[in-house]
Tab-separated table of C-alpha atoms and ligand atoms in Angstrom:
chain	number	residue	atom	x	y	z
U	1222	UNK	CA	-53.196	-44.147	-1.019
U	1223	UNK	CA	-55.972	-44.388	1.874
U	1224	UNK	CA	-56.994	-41.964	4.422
U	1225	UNK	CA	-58.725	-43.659	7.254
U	1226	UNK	CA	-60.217	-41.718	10.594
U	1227	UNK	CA	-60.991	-44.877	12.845
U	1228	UNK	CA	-58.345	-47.688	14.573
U	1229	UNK	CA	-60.468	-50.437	13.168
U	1230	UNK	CA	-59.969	-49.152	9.377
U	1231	UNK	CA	-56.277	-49.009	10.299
U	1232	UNK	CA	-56.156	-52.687	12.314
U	1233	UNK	CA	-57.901	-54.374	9.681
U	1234	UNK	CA	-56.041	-52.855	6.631
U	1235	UNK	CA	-52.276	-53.755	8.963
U	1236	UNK	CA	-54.167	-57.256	9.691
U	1237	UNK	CA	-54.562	-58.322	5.859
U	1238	UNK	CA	-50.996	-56.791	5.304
U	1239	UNK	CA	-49.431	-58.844	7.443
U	1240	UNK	CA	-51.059	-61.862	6.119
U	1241	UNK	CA	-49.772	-61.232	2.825
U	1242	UNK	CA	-46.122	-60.959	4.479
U	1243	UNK	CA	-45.641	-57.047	3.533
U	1244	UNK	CA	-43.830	-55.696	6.257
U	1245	UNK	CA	-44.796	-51.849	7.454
U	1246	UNK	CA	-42.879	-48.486	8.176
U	1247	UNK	CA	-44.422	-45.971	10.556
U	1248	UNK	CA	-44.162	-42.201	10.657
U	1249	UNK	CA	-45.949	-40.721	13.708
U	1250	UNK	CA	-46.319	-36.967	12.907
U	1251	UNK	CA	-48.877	-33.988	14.054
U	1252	UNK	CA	-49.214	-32.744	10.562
U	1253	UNK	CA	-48.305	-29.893	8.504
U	1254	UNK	CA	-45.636	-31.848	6.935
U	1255	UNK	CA	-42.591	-30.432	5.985
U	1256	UNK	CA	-38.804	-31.918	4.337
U	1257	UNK	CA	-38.386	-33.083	7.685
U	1258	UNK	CA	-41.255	-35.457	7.566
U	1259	UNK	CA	-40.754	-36.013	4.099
U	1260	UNK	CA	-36.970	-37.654	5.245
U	1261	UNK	CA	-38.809	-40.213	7.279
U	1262	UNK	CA	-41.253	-40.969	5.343
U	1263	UNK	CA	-38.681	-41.468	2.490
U	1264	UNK	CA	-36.836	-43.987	4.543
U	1265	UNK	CA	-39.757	-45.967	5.842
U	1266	UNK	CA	-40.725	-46.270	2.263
U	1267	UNK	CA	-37.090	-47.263	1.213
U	1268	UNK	CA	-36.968	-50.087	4.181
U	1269	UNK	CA	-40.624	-51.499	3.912
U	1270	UNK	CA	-43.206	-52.864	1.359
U	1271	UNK	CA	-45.847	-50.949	3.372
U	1272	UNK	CA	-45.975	-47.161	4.472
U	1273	UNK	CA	-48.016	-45.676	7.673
U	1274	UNK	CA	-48.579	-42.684	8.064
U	1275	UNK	CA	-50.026	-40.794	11.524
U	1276	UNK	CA	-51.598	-37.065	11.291
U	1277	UNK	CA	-52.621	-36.097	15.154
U	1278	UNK	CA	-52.709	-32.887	16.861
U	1279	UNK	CA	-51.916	-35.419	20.595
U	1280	UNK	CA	-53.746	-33.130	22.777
U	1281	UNK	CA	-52.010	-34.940	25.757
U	1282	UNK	CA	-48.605	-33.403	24.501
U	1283	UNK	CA	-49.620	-29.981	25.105
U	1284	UNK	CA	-49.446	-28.209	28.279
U	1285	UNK	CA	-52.217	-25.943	29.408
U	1286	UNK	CA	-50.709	-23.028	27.940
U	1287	UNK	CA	-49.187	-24.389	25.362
U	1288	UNK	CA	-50.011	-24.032	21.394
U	1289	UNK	CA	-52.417	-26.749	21.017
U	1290	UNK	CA	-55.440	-24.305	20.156
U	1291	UNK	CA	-53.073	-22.753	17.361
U	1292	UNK	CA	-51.070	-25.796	16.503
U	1293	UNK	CA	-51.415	-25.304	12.327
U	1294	UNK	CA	-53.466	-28.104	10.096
U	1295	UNK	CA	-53.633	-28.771	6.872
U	1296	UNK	CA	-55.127	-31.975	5.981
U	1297	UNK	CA	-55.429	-31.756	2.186
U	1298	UNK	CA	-52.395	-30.194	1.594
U	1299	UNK	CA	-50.880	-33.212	3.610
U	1300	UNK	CA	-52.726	-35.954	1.903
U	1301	UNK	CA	-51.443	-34.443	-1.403
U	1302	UNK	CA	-47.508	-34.259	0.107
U	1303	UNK	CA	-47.875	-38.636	1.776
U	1304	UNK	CA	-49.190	-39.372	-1.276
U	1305	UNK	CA	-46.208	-38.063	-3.760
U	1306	UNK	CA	-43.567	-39.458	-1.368
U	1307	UNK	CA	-45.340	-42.814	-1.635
U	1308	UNK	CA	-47.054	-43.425	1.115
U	1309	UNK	CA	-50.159	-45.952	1.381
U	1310	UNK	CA	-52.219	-45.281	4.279
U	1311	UNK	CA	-52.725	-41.873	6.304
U	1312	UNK	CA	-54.423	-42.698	9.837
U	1313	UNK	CA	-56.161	-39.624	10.351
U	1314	UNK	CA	-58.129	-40.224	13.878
U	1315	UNK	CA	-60.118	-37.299	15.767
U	1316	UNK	CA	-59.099	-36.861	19.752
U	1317	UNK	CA	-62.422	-38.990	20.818
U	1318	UNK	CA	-61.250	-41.754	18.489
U	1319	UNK	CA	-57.700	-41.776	20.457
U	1320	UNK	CA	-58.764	-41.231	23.923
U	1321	UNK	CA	-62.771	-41.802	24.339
U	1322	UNK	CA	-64.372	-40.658	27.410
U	1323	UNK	CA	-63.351	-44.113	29.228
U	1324	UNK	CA	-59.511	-43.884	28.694
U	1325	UNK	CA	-57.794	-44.084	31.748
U	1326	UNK	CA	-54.328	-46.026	30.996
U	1327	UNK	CA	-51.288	-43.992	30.081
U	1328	UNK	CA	-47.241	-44.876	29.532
U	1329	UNK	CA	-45.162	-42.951	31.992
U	1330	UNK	CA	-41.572	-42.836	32.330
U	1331	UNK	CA	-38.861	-41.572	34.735
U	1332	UNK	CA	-35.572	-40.380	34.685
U	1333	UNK	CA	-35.080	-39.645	30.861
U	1334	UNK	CA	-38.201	-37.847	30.698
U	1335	UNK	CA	-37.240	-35.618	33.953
U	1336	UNK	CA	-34.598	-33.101	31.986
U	1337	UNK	CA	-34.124	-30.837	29.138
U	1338	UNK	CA	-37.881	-30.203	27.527
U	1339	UNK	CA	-39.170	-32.061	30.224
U	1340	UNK	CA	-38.043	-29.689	33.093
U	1341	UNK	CA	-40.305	-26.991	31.394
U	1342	UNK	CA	-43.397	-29.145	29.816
U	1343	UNK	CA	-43.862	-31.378	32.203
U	1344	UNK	CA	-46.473	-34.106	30.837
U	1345	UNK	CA	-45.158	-33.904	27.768
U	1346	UNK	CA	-43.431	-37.176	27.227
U	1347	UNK	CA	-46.098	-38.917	29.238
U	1348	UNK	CA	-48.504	-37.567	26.337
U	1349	UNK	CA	-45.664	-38.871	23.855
U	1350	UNK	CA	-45.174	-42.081	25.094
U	1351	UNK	CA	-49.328	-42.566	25.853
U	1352	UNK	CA	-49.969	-41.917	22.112
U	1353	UNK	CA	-46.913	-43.465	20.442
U	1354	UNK	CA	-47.279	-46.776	21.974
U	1355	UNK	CA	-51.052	-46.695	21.521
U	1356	UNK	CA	-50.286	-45.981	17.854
U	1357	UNK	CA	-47.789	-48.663	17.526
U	1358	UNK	CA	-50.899	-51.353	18.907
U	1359	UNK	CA	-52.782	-49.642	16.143
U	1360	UNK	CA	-50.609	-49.583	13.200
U	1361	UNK	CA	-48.063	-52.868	14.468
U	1362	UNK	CA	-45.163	-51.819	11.990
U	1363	UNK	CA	-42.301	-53.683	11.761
U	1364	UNK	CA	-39.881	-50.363	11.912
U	1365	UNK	CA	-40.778	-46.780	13.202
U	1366	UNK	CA	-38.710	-43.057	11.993
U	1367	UNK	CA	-38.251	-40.604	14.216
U	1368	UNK	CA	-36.498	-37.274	13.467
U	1369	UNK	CA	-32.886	-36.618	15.338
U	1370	UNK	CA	-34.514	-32.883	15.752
U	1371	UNK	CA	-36.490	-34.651	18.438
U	1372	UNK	CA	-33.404	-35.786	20.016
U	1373	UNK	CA	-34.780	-36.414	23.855
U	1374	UNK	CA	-38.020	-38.042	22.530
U	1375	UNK	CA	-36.033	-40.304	20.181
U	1376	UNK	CA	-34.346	-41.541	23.065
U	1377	UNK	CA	-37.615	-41.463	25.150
U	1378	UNK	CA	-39.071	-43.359	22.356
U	1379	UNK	CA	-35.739	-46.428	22.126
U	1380	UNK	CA	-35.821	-46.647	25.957
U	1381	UNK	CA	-39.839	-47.371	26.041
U	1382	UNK	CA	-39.449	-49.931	23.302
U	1383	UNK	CA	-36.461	-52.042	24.959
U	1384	UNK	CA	-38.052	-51.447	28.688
U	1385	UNK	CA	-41.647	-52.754	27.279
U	1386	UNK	CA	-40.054	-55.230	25.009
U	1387	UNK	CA	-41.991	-54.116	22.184
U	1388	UNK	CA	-41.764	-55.630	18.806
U	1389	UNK	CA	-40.842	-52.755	16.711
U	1390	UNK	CA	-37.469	-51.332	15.183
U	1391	UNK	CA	-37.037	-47.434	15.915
U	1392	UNK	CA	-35.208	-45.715	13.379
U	1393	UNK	CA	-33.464	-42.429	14.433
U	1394	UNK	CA	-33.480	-40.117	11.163
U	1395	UNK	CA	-31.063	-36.713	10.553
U	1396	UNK	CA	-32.184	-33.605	11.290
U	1397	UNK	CA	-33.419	-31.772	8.197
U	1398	UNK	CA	-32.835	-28.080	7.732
U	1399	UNK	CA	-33.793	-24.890	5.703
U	1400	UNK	CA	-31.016	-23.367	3.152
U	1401	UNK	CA	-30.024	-20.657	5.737
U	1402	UNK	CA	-29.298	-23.968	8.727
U	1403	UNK	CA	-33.187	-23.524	10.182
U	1404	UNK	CA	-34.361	-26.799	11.362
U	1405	UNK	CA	-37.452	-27.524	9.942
U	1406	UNK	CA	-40.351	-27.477	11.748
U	1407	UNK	CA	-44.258	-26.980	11.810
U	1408	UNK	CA	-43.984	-24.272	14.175
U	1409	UNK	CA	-42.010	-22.379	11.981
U	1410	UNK	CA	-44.772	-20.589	10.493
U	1411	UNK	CA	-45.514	-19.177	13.441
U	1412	UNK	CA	-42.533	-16.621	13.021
U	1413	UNK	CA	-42.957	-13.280	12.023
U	1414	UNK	CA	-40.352	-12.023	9.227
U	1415	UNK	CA	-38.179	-10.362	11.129
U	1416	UNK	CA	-38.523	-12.932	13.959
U	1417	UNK	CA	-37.697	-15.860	11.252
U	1418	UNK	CA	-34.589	-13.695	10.359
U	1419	UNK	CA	-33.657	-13.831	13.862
U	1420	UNK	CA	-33.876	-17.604	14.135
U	1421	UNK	CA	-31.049	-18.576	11.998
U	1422	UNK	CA	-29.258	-17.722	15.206
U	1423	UNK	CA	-29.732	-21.044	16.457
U	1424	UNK	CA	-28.343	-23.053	13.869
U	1425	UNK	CA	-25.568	-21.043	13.976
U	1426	UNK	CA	-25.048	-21.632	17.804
U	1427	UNK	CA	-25.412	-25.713	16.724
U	1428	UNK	CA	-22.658	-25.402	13.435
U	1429	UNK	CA	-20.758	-22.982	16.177
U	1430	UNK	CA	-20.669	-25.747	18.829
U	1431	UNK	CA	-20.127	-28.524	16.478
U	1432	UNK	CA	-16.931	-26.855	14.885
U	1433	UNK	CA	-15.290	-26.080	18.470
U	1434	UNK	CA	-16.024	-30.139	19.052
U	1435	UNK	CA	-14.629	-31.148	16.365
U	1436	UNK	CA	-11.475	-28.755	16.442
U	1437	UNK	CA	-11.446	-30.754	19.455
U	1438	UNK	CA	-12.791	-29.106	22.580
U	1439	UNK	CA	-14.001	-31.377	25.045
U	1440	UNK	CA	-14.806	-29.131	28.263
U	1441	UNK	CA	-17.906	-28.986	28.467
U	1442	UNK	CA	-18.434	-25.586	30.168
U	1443	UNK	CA	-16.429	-23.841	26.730
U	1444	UNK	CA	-18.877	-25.282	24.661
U	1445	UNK	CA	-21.604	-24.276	26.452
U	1446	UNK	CA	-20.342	-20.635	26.705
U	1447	UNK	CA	-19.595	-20.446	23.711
U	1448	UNK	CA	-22.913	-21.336	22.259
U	1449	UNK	CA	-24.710	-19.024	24.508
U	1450	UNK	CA	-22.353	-16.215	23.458
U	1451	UNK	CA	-22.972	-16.361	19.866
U	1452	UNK	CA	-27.431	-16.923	21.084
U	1453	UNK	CA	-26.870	-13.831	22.921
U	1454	UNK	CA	-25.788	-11.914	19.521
U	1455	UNK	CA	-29.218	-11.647	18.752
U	1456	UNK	CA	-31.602	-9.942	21.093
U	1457	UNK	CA	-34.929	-11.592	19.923
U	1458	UNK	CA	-33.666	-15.019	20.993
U	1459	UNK	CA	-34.197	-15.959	24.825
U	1460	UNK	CA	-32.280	-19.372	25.802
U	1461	UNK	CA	-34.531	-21.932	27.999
U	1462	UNK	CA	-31.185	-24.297	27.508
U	1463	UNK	CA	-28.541	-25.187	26.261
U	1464	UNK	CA	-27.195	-28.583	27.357
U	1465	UNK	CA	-24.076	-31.016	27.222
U	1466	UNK	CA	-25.257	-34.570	28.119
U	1467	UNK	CA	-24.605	-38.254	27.769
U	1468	UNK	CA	-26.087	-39.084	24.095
U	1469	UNK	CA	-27.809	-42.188	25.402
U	1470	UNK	CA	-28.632	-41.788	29.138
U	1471	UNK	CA	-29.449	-37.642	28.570
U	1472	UNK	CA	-27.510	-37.293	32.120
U	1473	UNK	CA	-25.589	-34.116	32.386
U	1474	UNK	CA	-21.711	-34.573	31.608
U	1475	UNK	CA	-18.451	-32.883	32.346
U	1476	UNK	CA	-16.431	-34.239	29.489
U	1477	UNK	CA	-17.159	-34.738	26.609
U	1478	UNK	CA	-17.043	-38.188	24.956
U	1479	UNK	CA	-18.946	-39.754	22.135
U	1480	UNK	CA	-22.032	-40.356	22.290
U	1481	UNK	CA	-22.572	-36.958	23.382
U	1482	UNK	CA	-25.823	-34.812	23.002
U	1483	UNK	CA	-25.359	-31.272	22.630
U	1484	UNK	CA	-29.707	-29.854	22.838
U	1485	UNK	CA	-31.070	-26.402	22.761
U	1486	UNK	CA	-34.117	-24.743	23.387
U	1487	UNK	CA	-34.429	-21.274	22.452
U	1488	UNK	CA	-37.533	-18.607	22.400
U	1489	UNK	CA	-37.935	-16.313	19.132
U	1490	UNK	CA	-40.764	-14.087	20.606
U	1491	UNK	CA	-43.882	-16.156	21.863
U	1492	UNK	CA	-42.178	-19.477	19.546
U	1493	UNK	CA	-39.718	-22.054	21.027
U	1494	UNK	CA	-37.427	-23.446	18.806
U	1495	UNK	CA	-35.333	-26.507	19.721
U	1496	UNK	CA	-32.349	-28.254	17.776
U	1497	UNK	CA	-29.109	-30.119	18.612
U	1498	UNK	CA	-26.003	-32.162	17.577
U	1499	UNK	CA	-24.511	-35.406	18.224
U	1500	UNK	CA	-21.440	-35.959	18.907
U	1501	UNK	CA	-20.947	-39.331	17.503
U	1502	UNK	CA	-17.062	-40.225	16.944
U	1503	UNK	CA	-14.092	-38.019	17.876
U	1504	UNK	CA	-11.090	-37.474	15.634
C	2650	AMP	P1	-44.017	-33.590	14.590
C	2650	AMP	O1	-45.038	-33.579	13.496
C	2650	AMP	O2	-43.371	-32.258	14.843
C	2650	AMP	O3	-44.491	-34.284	15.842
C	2650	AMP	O4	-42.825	-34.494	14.051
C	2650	AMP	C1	-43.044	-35.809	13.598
C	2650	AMP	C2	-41.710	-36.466	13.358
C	2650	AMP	O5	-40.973	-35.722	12.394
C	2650	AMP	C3	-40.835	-36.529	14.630
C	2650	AMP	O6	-40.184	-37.787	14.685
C	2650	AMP	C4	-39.864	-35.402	14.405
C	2650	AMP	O7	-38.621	-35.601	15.065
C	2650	AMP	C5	-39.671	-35.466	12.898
C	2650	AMP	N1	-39.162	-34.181	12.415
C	2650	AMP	C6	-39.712	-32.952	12.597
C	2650	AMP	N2	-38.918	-31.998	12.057
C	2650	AMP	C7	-37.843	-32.636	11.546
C	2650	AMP	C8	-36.666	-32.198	10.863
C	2650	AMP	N3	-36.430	-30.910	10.618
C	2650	AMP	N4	-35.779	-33.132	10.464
C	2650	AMP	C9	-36.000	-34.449	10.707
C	2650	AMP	N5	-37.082	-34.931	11.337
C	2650	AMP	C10	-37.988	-34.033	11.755
């Protein structure tokens, strides 16, 4: 496996690859890898002759007050982790590689990006979409994971491919989660003890949710109450949202119908947390 820093390492390596008719899987991450990484990685390597994987901190995905400065690295320990899951290249780049002092273009996108996460970090997705499509020019794969935990930016992510027409496959991957129903996440280290205790609330909220929808609840206002009831049972957790919406379109709903989205964001001390479900058939 390689580790390369600059986009012309990575374009030329892709370049004689697709020469040679191997066909590529890319996994855009911001390091620390977890499980949850691990999944995608797993499946790009199951679907493609060729694995790609990205390790950036995006600084234009961070607000201003936001946990970019903290955000935790671990570049070794992440090398070691691609490299037993079988991946082949690790593009590595600093900030000035991505956006030099001359970089003035960015992908920006309404409506989808205007709710949920984006009500309260605005930017955000503009830094997602900026950096993922730059990365797909970079790296040209043939198919692309995503995790479900990212539910809005996995949508973000399928809308900006079909509006652009770009040549690449998204793959949508399940959400992976610690023994007690935690998702994973890289900004789970961030949690004190007690305070990681005290998250497990929100998977229970999502399994609470889940189980009233499939028992067969479809108003939209019980599920919502209901999920804030049981967030409420624990005092550390403060609720930014918790949302019904359309699973494709992310616009608020009444009813609810498959594909539904089911997102929340929660606040364990100074950390937000965010998960979900889908609501993909109904019995
Ligand atoms: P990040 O490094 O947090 O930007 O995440 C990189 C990719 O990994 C994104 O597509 C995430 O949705 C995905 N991911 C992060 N955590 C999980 C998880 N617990 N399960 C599945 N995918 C995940």
């Amino acid at each position: 496996m390689q580790m390369v820093t600059t986009i012309k390492q990575v374009k030329e390596q892709v370049n004689q690859w697709k020469n040679e008719g191997e066909t590529i899987g890319f996994v855009p991450t911001m390091g620390y890898l977890h499980e949850g990484h691990g999944s995608l990685i797993t499946a790009a390597r199951e679907h493609n002759t060729k694995v790609v994987v990205s390790i950036f901190i995006n600084p234009l995905q961070f607000g201003p007050n936001e946990d970019l400065d903290s955000y935790p690295h671990d570049i070794e320990r992440d090398r070691h982790f691609c490299e037993e899951l079988g991946a082949d290249l690790i593009f590595h780049p600093t900030p000035e590689e991505m956006y030099p002092q001359d970089f003035f273009t960015y992908v920006d996108m309404s409506v989808l990006t205007e709710e949920l996460c984006g009500i309260n970090r605005p930017g955000h997705f503009r830094g997602v979409c900026t950096v993922v499509n730059k990365l797909f020019n970079i790296v040209q794969p043939n198919r692309a994971y995503f995790g479900k935990k990212d539910a809005q930016q996995l949508a973000i992510i399928k809308q900006m491919v079909n509006d652009l027409s770009m040549n690449v496959e998204v793959v949508g991957c399940p959400i992976v989660r610690e023994e007690d129903g935690l998702a994973k996440s890289s900004r789970n280290t961030y949690l004190s003890s007690e305070e990681r205790k005290a998250a497990q609330i929100i998977s229970k909220a999502i399994f609470t949710g889940e189980e009233l929808v499939k028992s067969g609840e479809t108003n939209v206002g019980k599920v919502i109450s209901t999920m804030k009831a049981t967030l409420e049972n624990e005092p550390m957790a403060k609720i930014e949202y918790v949302k019904v919406v359309d699973g494709l379109t992310l616009a608020p709903i009444t009813t609810i119908k498959a594909p539904t989205l089911v997102p929340v964001a929660v606040y364990i001390g100074k950390t937000r947390l965010i998960d979900n479900f889908f609501v993909e058939g109904l019995s």
